[in-house]
Amino acid sequence: MKLHLKIWRQNSATEKGAFERYTLSDVSADASFLEMLDILNEQLIAENKDPVAFDHDCREGICGMCSLTINGVPHGPERATTACQLHMRHFKDGETIVIEPWRAKPFPVTKDLVVDRTPFDSVMQAGGFVSVRTGASPEANATPVPKPIAEYAMDAAACIGCGACVAACKNASAMLFVGAKVSHLNSLPQGKPEKDRRVVAMVEAMDSAGFGNCRNYAECEAVCPKEISLDVIAQMNRDYASAKIKQFFAPAES
Amino acid sequence: MSSLLKKYLMALTGFVMVGFVFVHMLGNLQMFNGPDAINEYAHFLQTLPKGVFWGFRITLLASLIIHVWMAILLVKENKAARPEDYSVNTSVQASLASRTMGISGSFLLFFIIFHIFHFTVRSIFPEYQSEAFYTALDGETVYNVYKMVVAGFSKTWVSVVYVVCMAFLCAHLAHAVSSMFQSLGLRNRTWKVRLDRFAVLYGWVIFLGFIAVPIGVLTHVIKPESSFTGTPAEALVINTNLSQ
């Protein structure tokens, strides 16, 4: 396959970036998207040029490191697929492919296609955990979890924190990510005791990071490689409202 | 104010206005029942107990102001959250209505302001305040809403602007009516499908209900008041005969 690439190049967060054009000939249709970029980088290195920086780790669709917006769609045209699991056979011979980083103020570009997703860590530190006693592991059947709730929590827990939801949202909102974490932990008996404190803290962390606001476009749901549904945003909205009402009517501390 | 509180206010104030437009549309359709029907209905609204009358007005005005205010705050934050836009800007599944809420909403705001000065304050065409626009109904002098509406929509440009604005209302509702439930957390995968369909249906019902009146006036299905001769009571009889 012959491919024309238009790739965002940016030296650092403070410098201005611009697109650069490259042409690759003889790319295998069985190559993954990241392998195609590896081929480009080998070519650039051979020409003594600066290779394109892009994030990757597991290359099997579970680590959430790749952050490529391909022809305007985070992770590219295939549904429920990360960029590393996307193969070149989904593109046409001679096609021009535009590759950009995630674009959101809380995710500044570190270099080229690499963005800093630290605000997701801040959201997790605010409430994405269950406070438990340490010690011997508890007996497996001591806390029964109904099957539908276990399934629902597992679906929400499938979030790999890649940030495609933020990248796809026209408002750069992180509500699918935060909703997934809130729904996962708030639905299980182990997470329930801290339900109210968690949702309030995580929404606060999300707001202070400077993400936009959800307008129910459902673009996030369409690009999520783990197909997390808008249901988790509805649950976050519901849990936050109930937490705030309980907080408002809480008995005064003496 | 947290992002979610803004969303709740947007949804709740929107809910008030969504309900209002339906009742308003039903009221407008009284135009097809002749002058006395709409004039009596308008008189009934005008003579509601002061507390109820102003209660409605203040609730609606407050809803509008909060809705617009929240929209401005949210849009400002949303713009700030993406300082550098994509060079390829596509949508995978976002509906046209959802992507144009700002445009449709802005048109509606201008429409509402115009509409209030046109028909409520009646300062755009001051002749609507003259004595010619009052009529007798059951021995009382009441405002002749029928004559005012016919006079208003007989100007073709007014009707055209009105129909265009109602198309924006239709688009706004097609996203809003389902979206407000999501914002309040009252939706799931099953109900999303149902509410999305209901929202589109609701938008169309409101659109067709509202535009029926200017179309009726322009096509003379709604006749000018002068065609009803004699006392208003006789006019009602003539109109009833016509509709049979």
CSV table of C-alpha atoms in Angstrom, one decimal, chain B:
chain,number,residue,atom,x,y,z
B,1,MET,CA,-20.8,26.3,40.5
B,2,SER,CA,-20.0,22.7,39.5
B,3,SER,CA,-20.4,21.5,36.0
B,4,LEU,CA,-23.2,19.2,37.0
B,5,LEU,CA,-25.2,21.8,38.8
B,6,LYS,CA,-25.1,23.9,35.7
B,7,LYS,CA,-26.3,20.9,33.7
B,8,TYR,CA,-29.2,20.4,36.2
B,9,LEU,CA,-30.3,24.0,36.0
B,10,MET,CA,-30.1,23.8,32.2
B,11,ALA,CA,-32.3,20.7,32.2
B,12,LEU,CA,-34.8,21.9,34.9
B,13,THR,CA,-35.4,25.3,33.3
B,14,GLY,CA,-35.6,23.6,29.9
B,15,PHE,CA,-38.2,21.3,31.3
B,16,VAL,CA,-40.4,24.2,32.3
B,17,MET,CA,-40.2,25.7,28.9
B,18,VAL,CA,-40.8,22.4,27.1
B,19,GLY,CA,-44.1,22.1,29.0
B,20,PHE,CA,-44.9,25.7,28.3
B,21,VAL,CA,-44.6,25.5,24.5
B,22,PHE,CA,-47.0,22.6,24.4
B,23,VAL,CA,-49.7,24.5,26.4
B,24,HIS,CA,-49.0,27.6,24.3
B,25,MET,CA,-49.5,25.5,21.1
B,26,LEU,CA,-52.8,24.2,22.3
B,27,GLY,CA,-53.9,27.8,23.0
B,28,ASN,CA,-52.9,28.9,19.6
B,29,LEU,CA,-54.9,26.2,17.9
B,30,GLN,CA,-58.0,28.0,19.4
B,31,MET,CA,-57.6,30.3,16.3
B,32,PHE,CA,-59.3,27.5,14.3
B,33,ASN,CA,-62.4,27.7,16.5
B,34,GLY,CA,-63.2,31.3,15.6
B,35,PRO,CA,-62.7,34.7,17.3
B,36,ASP,CA,-64.7,34.1,20.4
B,37,ALA,CA,-62.9,30.9,21.3
B,38,ILE,CA,-59.4,32.4,21.3
B,39,ASN,CA,-60.5,35.7,22.8
B,40,GLU,CA,-62.3,34.0,25.6
B,41,TYR,CA,-59.2,31.8,26.3
B,42,ALA,CA,-57.0,34.9,26.3
B,43,HIS,CA,-59.4,36.8,28.5
B,44,PHE,CA,-59.4,33.8,30.9
B,45,LEU,CA,-55.6,33.9,31.1
B,46,GLN,CA,-55.5,37.7,31.5
B,47,THR,CA,-58.1,37.6,34.4
B,48,LEU,CA,-56.5,34.7,36.4
B,49,PRO,CA,-55.9,35.7,40.0
B,50,LYS,CA,-52.9,38.1,40.1
B,51,GLY,CA,-50.8,35.7,42.1
B,52,VAL,CA,-51.2,32.9,39.6
B,53,PHE,CA,-50.9,35.1,36.6
B,54,TRP,CA,-47.6,36.7,37.7
B,55,GLY,CA,-46.4,33.4,39.2
B,56,PHE,CA,-46.5,31.9,35.7
B,57,ARG,CA,-44.9,34.9,34.1
B,58,ILE,CA,-42.1,35.1,36.7
B,59,THR,CA,-41.4,31.4,36.6
B,60,LEU,CA,-41.2,31.5,32.8
B,61,LEU,CA,-39.0,34.6,32.7
B,62,ALA,CA,-36.7,33.2,35.4
B,63,SER,CA,-36.4,29.9,33.6
B,64,LEU,CA,-35.5,31.7,30.4
B,65,ILE,CA,-32.9,33.9,32.1
B,66,ILE,CA,-31.3,31.0,34.0
B,67,HIS,CA,-31.3,28.8,30.8
B,68,VAL,CA,-29.5,31.4,28.8
B,69,TRP,CA,-27.1,32.3,31.6
B,70,MET,CA,-26.1,28.7,32.1
B,71,ALA,CA,-25.7,28.3,28.3
B,72,ILE,CA,-23.3,31.2,28.2
B,73,LEU,CA,-21.3,29.9,31.2
B,74,LEU,CA,-21.1,26.3,29.7
B,75,VAL,CA,-20.2,27.4,26.2
B,76,LYS,CA,-17.4,29.6,27.6
B,77,GLU,CA,-15.9,26.7,29.5
B,78,ASN,CA,-16.4,24.4,26.6
B,79,LYS,CA,-14.5,26.7,24.2
B,80,ALA,CA,-11.7,27.2,26.8
B,81,ALA,CA,-11.4,23.4,27.1
B,82,ARG,CA,-10.3,23.0,23.4
B,83,PRO,CA,-8.0,26.0,22.5
B,84,GLU,CA,-6.7,24.3,19.4
B,85,ASP,CA,-9.3,22.6,17.2
B,86,TYR,CA,-8.8,19.5,15.0
B,87,SER,CA,-7.9,20.1,11.4
B,88,VAL,CA,-10.3,17.3,10.5
B,89,ASN,CA,-13.6,17.9,12.3
B,90,THR,CA,-16.0,15.0,11.9
B,91,SER,CA,-18.9,13.5,13.9
B,92,VAL,CA,-19.4,9.8,14.3
B,93,GLN,CA,-22.9,9.8,15.7
B,94,ALA,CA,-23.8,13.2,17.1
B,95,SER,CA,-27.1,14.4,15.6
B,96,LEU,CA,-27.3,17.6,13.6
B,97,ALA,CA,-29.8,19.0,16.3
B,98,SER,CA,-27.3,18.3,19.1
B,99,ARG,CA,-24.5,20.0,17.2
B,100,THR,CA,-26.5,23.2,16.5
B,101,MET,CA,-28.1,23.8,19.9
B,102,GLY,CA,-26.2,27.1,20.2
B,103,ILE,CA,-27.4,28.3,16.8
B,104,SER,CA,-31.0,27.2,17.3
B,105,GLY,CA,-31.0,28.5,20.9
B,106,SER,CA,-29.7,31.9,19.8
B,107,PHE,CA,-32.4,32.3,17.1
B,108,LEU,CA,-35.0,31.3,19.7
B,109,LEU,CA,-33.8,33.9,22.1
B,110,PHE,CA,-34.2,36.6,19.5
B,111,PHE,CA,-37.5,35.2,18.5
B,112,ILE,CA,-38.8,35.2,22.1
B,113,ILE,CA,-37.8,38.8,22.6
B,114,PHE,CA,-39.4,39.9,19.3
B,115,HIS,CA,-42.5,37.8,20.1
B,116,ILE,CA,-43.0,39.4,23.5
B,117,PHE,CA,-42.6,42.9,22.1
B,118,HIS,CA,-44.9,42.0,19.2
B,119,PHE,CA,-47.8,40.3,20.9
B,120,THR,CA,-47.5,40.9,24.7
B,121,VAL,CA,-46.1,44.4,25.1
B,122,ARG,CA,-47.4,45.2,21.5
B,123,SER,CA,-44.8,47.9,21.0
B,124,ILE,CA,-43.5,46.8,17.5
B,125,PHE,CA,-46.8,47.6,15.8
B,126,PRO,CA,-48.4,50.2,18.2
B,127,GLU,CA,-51.7,50.1,16.4
B,128,TYR,CA,-52.3,46.8,18.2
B,129,GLN,CA,-52.9,48.9,21.3
B,130,SER,CA,-55.7,51.0,19.7
B,131,GLU,CA,-59.4,50.6,20.4
B,132,ALA,CA,-60.0,48.9,17.1
B,133,PHE,CA,-58.3,45.9,18.7
B,134,TYR,CA,-60.9,45.5,21.4
B,135,THR,CA,-64.2,43.7,21.0
B,136,ALA,CA,-67.3,42.7,23.0
B,137,LEU,CA,-67.6,39.3,24.4
B,138,ASP,CA,-70.6,38.3,26.6
B,139,GLY,CA,-71.1,41.9,27.4
B,140,GLU,CA,-67.5,42.6,28.4
B,141,THR,CA,-64.9,44.5,26.4
B,142,VAL,CA,-62.0,42.2,25.9
B,143,TYR,CA,-58.8,42.3,23.8
B,144,ASN,CA,-59.3,41.0,20.3
B,145,VAL,CA,-56.5,38.5,20.0
B,146,TYR,CA,-58.0,36.9,16.9
B,147,LYS,CA,-57.8,40.2,15.0
B,148,MET,CA,-54.2,40.8,16.2
B,149,VAL,CA,-53.0,37.4,15.2
B,150,VAL,CA,-54.7,37.6,11.7
B,151,ALA,CA,-53.2,41.2,11.3
B,152,GLY,CA,-49.8,39.9,12.4
B,153,PHE,CA,-49.6,36.9,10.2
B,154,SER,CA,-51.1,38.7,7.1
B,155,LYS,CA,-47.7,40.3,6.7
B,156,THR,CA,-46.0,37.6,4.8
B,157,TRP,CA,-42.5,38.4,6.2
B,158,VAL,CA,-43.8,38.0,9.7
B,159,SER,CA,-45.2,34.5,8.9
B,160,VAL,CA,-42.0,33.5,7.1
B,161,VAL,CA,-39.8,34.6,10.0
B,162,TYR,CA,-42.2,32.8,12.4
B,163,VAL,CA,-42.1,29.5,10.5
B,164,VAL,CA,-38.2,29.6,10.3
B,165,CYS,CA,-38.0,30.2,14.1
B,166,MET,CA,-40.4,27.3,14.7
B,167,ALA,CA,-38.1,25.1,12.6
B,168,PHE,CA,-35.3,26.1,15.0
B,169,LEU,CA,-37.6,25.3,17.9
B,170,CYS,CA,-38.3,21.9,16.4
B,171,ALA,CA,-34.6,21.2,16.1
B,172,HIS,CA,-33.8,22.5,19.6
B,173,LEU,CA,-36.5,20.2,21.1
B,174,ALA,CA,-35.5,17.2,19.1
B,175,HIS,CA,-32.3,17.1,21.1
B,176,ALA,CA,-33.4,18.8,24.3
B,177,VAL,CA,-36.4,16.7,25.3
B,178,SER,CA,-34.2,13.5,25.6
B,179,SER,CA,-31.1,15.3,26.7
B,180,MET,CA,-32.7,16.9,29.8
B,181,PHE,CA,-33.4,13.4,31.2
B,182,GLN,CA,-29.8,12.4,30.7
B,183,SER,CA,-28.5,15.5,32.4
B,184,LEU,CA,-30.7,14.7,35.5
B,185,GLY,CA,-29.5,11.1,35.4
B,186,LEU,CA,-33.0,9.8,34.5
B,187,ARG,CA,-32.1,7.8,31.5
B,188,ASN,CA,-30.5,4.5,30.6
B,189,ARG,CA,-29.8,2.6,27.3
B,190,THR,CA,-33.5,1.4,27.0
B,191,TRP,CA,-34.9,4.8,27.8
B,192,LYS,CA,-32.4,6.6,25.6
B,193,VAL,CA,-33.9,5.0,22.5
B,194,ARG,CA,-37.5,5.8,23.6
B,195,LEU,CA,-36.8,9.3,24.7
B,196,ASP,CA,-34.8,10.1,21.6
B,197,ARG,CA,-37.8,9.0,19.5
B,198,PHE,CA,-40.2,10.9,21.7
B,199,ALA,CA,-38.0,14.1,21.4
B,200,VAL,CA,-38.1,14.0,17.6
B,201,LEU,CA,-41.9,13.4,17.7
B,202,TYR,CA,-42.4,16.2,20.2
B,203,GLY,CA,-40.4,18.6,18.1
B,204,TRP,CA,-42.5,17.9,15.0
B,205,VAL,CA,-45.8,18.1,16.9
B,206,ILE,CA,-44.8,21.5,18.3
B,207,PHE,CA,-43.6,22.7,14.9
B,208,LEU,CA,-46.7,21.6,13.0
B,209,GLY,CA,-49.0,22.9,15.7
B,210,PHE,CA,-47.4,26.3,15.7
B,211,ILE,CA,-47.0,26.8,12.0
B,212,ALA,CA,-50.6,25.8,11.3
B,213,VAL,CA,-51.8,29.2,12.5
B,214,PRO,CA,-49.7,31.4,10.0
B,215,ILE,CA,-50.4,29.0,7.2
B,216,GLY,CA,-54.1,29.1,8.1
B,217,VAL,CA,-54.0,32.9,8.0
B,218,LEU,CA,-52.2,33.1,4.7
B,219,THR,CA,-54.4,30.5,3.0
B,220,HIS,CA,-57.5,32.1,4.4
B,221,VAL,CA,-58.6,29.0,6.3
B,222,ILE,CA,-58.5,31.3,9.3
B,223,LYS,CA,-60.7,34.1,7.9
B,224,PRO,CA,-60.2,37.8,8.6
B,225,GLU,CA,-62.6,39.0,11.3
B,226,SER,CA,-64.5,41.3,8.9
B,227,SER,CA,-65.9,38.2,7.2
B,228,PHE,CA,-67.8,37.5,10.4
B,229,THR,CA,-70.7,39.9,10.2
B,230,GLY,CA,-73.1,40.7,13.0
B,231,THR,CA,-72.5,40.2,16.7
B,232,PRO,CA,-69.7,38.0,17.9
B,233,ALA,CA,-72.2,35.3,18.9
B,234,GLU,CA,-73.5,35.0,15.3
B,235,ALA,CA,-69.9,34.9,14.1
B,236,LEU,CA,-69.4,31.8,16.3
B,237,VAL,CA,-72.4,30.1,14.7
B,238,ILE,CA,-71.1,30.9,11.2
B,239,ASN,CA,-67.8,29.5,12.1
B,240,THR,CA,-69.3,26.3,13.6
B,241,ASN,CA,-71.2,25.8,10.4
B,242,LEU,CA,-68.1,26.2,8.3
B,243,SER,CA,-66.3,23.6,10.2
B,244,GLN,CA,-69.0,21.0,9.7
